[in-house]
Amino acid sequence: MILKPIECPTCGEVDVVKHGKTETGKQRFLCQNPTCSRRTFVLLNAHKGRLPEVKKQIISMTLNGSGVRDISRVLCVSPSTVINEIKKNRKIATA
Ligand SMILES: [Zn+2]
């Protein structure tokens, strides 16, 4: 498992600490940068590529002839996520 440093979405500072949970149970973080204008934030969909809805869109765009780069850009997922999904669904796509 690769851990990416957590960045403050407001100032880009990586010096952040955990700061409790939101009402919906998401981890909240506090930016340690004293000049930051926002300070607290929650991480957005870090694992968007795993959502079933995105997977469906990857397959449907593949069937419509879109390339890996297009799909990756439109759905905001990495090209490797797109390629993995295409490989997993190759049998369906060529049937
Ligand atoms: Zn900040």
Coordinates of C-alpha atoms and ligand atoms in Angstrom, one line a residue:
M1 CA 0.0 0.0 0.0
I2 CA 1.4 3.4 -1.0
L3 CA 0.7 6.3 1.3
K4 CA 0.7 9.6 -0.4
P5 CA 1.4 12.6 1.9
I6 CA -1.9 14.4 2.6
E7 CA -1.9 17.9 1.2
C8 CA -4.0 20.8 2.3
P9 CA -6.3 21.6 -0.7
T10 CA -6.2 25.3 0.1
C11 CA -2.5 26.0 0.5
G12 CA -0.8 22.7 -0.6
E13 CA 0.9 22.4 2.8
V14 CA 1.7 18.7 3.7
D15 CA 2.0 19.5 7.4
V16 CA -1.5 18.4 8.4
V17 CA -2.9 16.5 11.4
K18 CA -6.0 14.5 11.9
H19 CA -8.8 16.6 13.4
G20 CA -11.8 14.4 14.3
K21 CA -14.6 13.2 12.0
T22 CA -17.3 14.9 10.1
E23 CA -21.0 14.1 10.7
T24 CA -20.8 11.5 7.9
G25 CA -17.8 9.8 9.5
K26 CA -15.2 11.1 7.1
Q27 CA -11.7 11.9 8.4
R28 CA -11.2 15.6 8.9
F29 CA -7.8 17.2 8.8
L30 CA -6.3 20.4 10.2
C31 CA -3.7 22.3 8.2
Q32 CA -0.8 23.4 10.4
N33 CA 0.1 26.3 8.2
P34 CA -0.7 29.4 10.3
T35 CA -1.3 31.6 7.2
C36 CA -3.7 29.1 5.6
S37 CA -7.1 30.7 5.0
R38 CA -9.2 27.5 5.4
R39 CA -7.3 25.2 7.9
T40 CA -9.8 22.2 8.1
F41 CA -10.7 20.0 5.2
V42 CA -11.8 16.4 4.4
L43 CA -10.2 14.3 1.6
L44 CA -12.2 14.1 -1.5
N45 CA -12.8 10.8 -3.5
A46 CA -9.3 9.5 -3.3
H47 CA -10.4 6.1 -4.6
K48 CA -12.7 7.2 -7.3
G49 CA -11.4 4.5 -9.7
R50 CA -12.9 1.9 -7.4
L51 CA -16.4 3.2 -7.6
P52 CA -18.8 0.9 -9.6
E53 CA -20.2 3.9 -11.4
V54 CA -16.8 4.9 -12.8
K55 CA -16.1 1.3 -13.8
K56 CA -19.3 1.2 -15.8
Q57 CA -18.4 4.5 -17.5
I58 CA -14.9 3.2 -18.4
I59 CA -16.5 0.2 -20.1
S60 CA -19.2 2.1 -21.9
M61 CA -16.7 4.7 -23.2
T62 CA -14.4 1.9 -24.4
L63 CA -17.3 0.4 -26.3
N64 CA -17.9 3.8 -27.8
G65 CA -14.4 3.9 -29.1
S66 CA -12.8 6.3 -26.6
G67 CA -9.1 5.9 -26.0
V68 CA -7.4 5.3 -22.6
R69 CA -6.2 8.9 -22.4
D70 CA -9.6 10.4 -23.2
I71 CA -11.3 8.2 -20.6
S72 CA -8.7 9.0 -18.0
R73 CA -9.1 12.7 -18.6
V74 CA -12.9 12.8 -18.7
L75 CA -13.4 10.6 -15.6
C76 CA -10.5 12.0 -13.6
V77 CA -8.9 8.6 -13.0
S78 CA -5.4 7.4 -13.8
P79 CA -4.7 5.8 -17.1
S80 CA -3.6 2.6 -15.3
T81 CA -7.0 2.4 -13.6
V82 CA -8.6 2.6 -17.0
I83 CA -6.3 0.0 -18.5
N84 CA -7.0 -2.4 -15.6
E85 CA -10.7 -2.1 -16.0
I86 CA -10.5 -2.7 -19.8
K87 CA -8.4 -5.8 -19.2
K88 CA -10.8 -7.1 -16.6
N89 CA -13.7 -6.6 -19.0
R90 CA -12.0 -7.6 -22.3
K91 CA -14.2 -10.6 -22.7
I92 CA -17.4 -8.5 -22.4
A93 CA -16.0 -5.8 -24.7
T94 CA -15.2 -8.2 -27.5
A95 CA -18.2 -10.5 -27.2
Ligands
ZN1 ZN -3.7 24.9 4.3

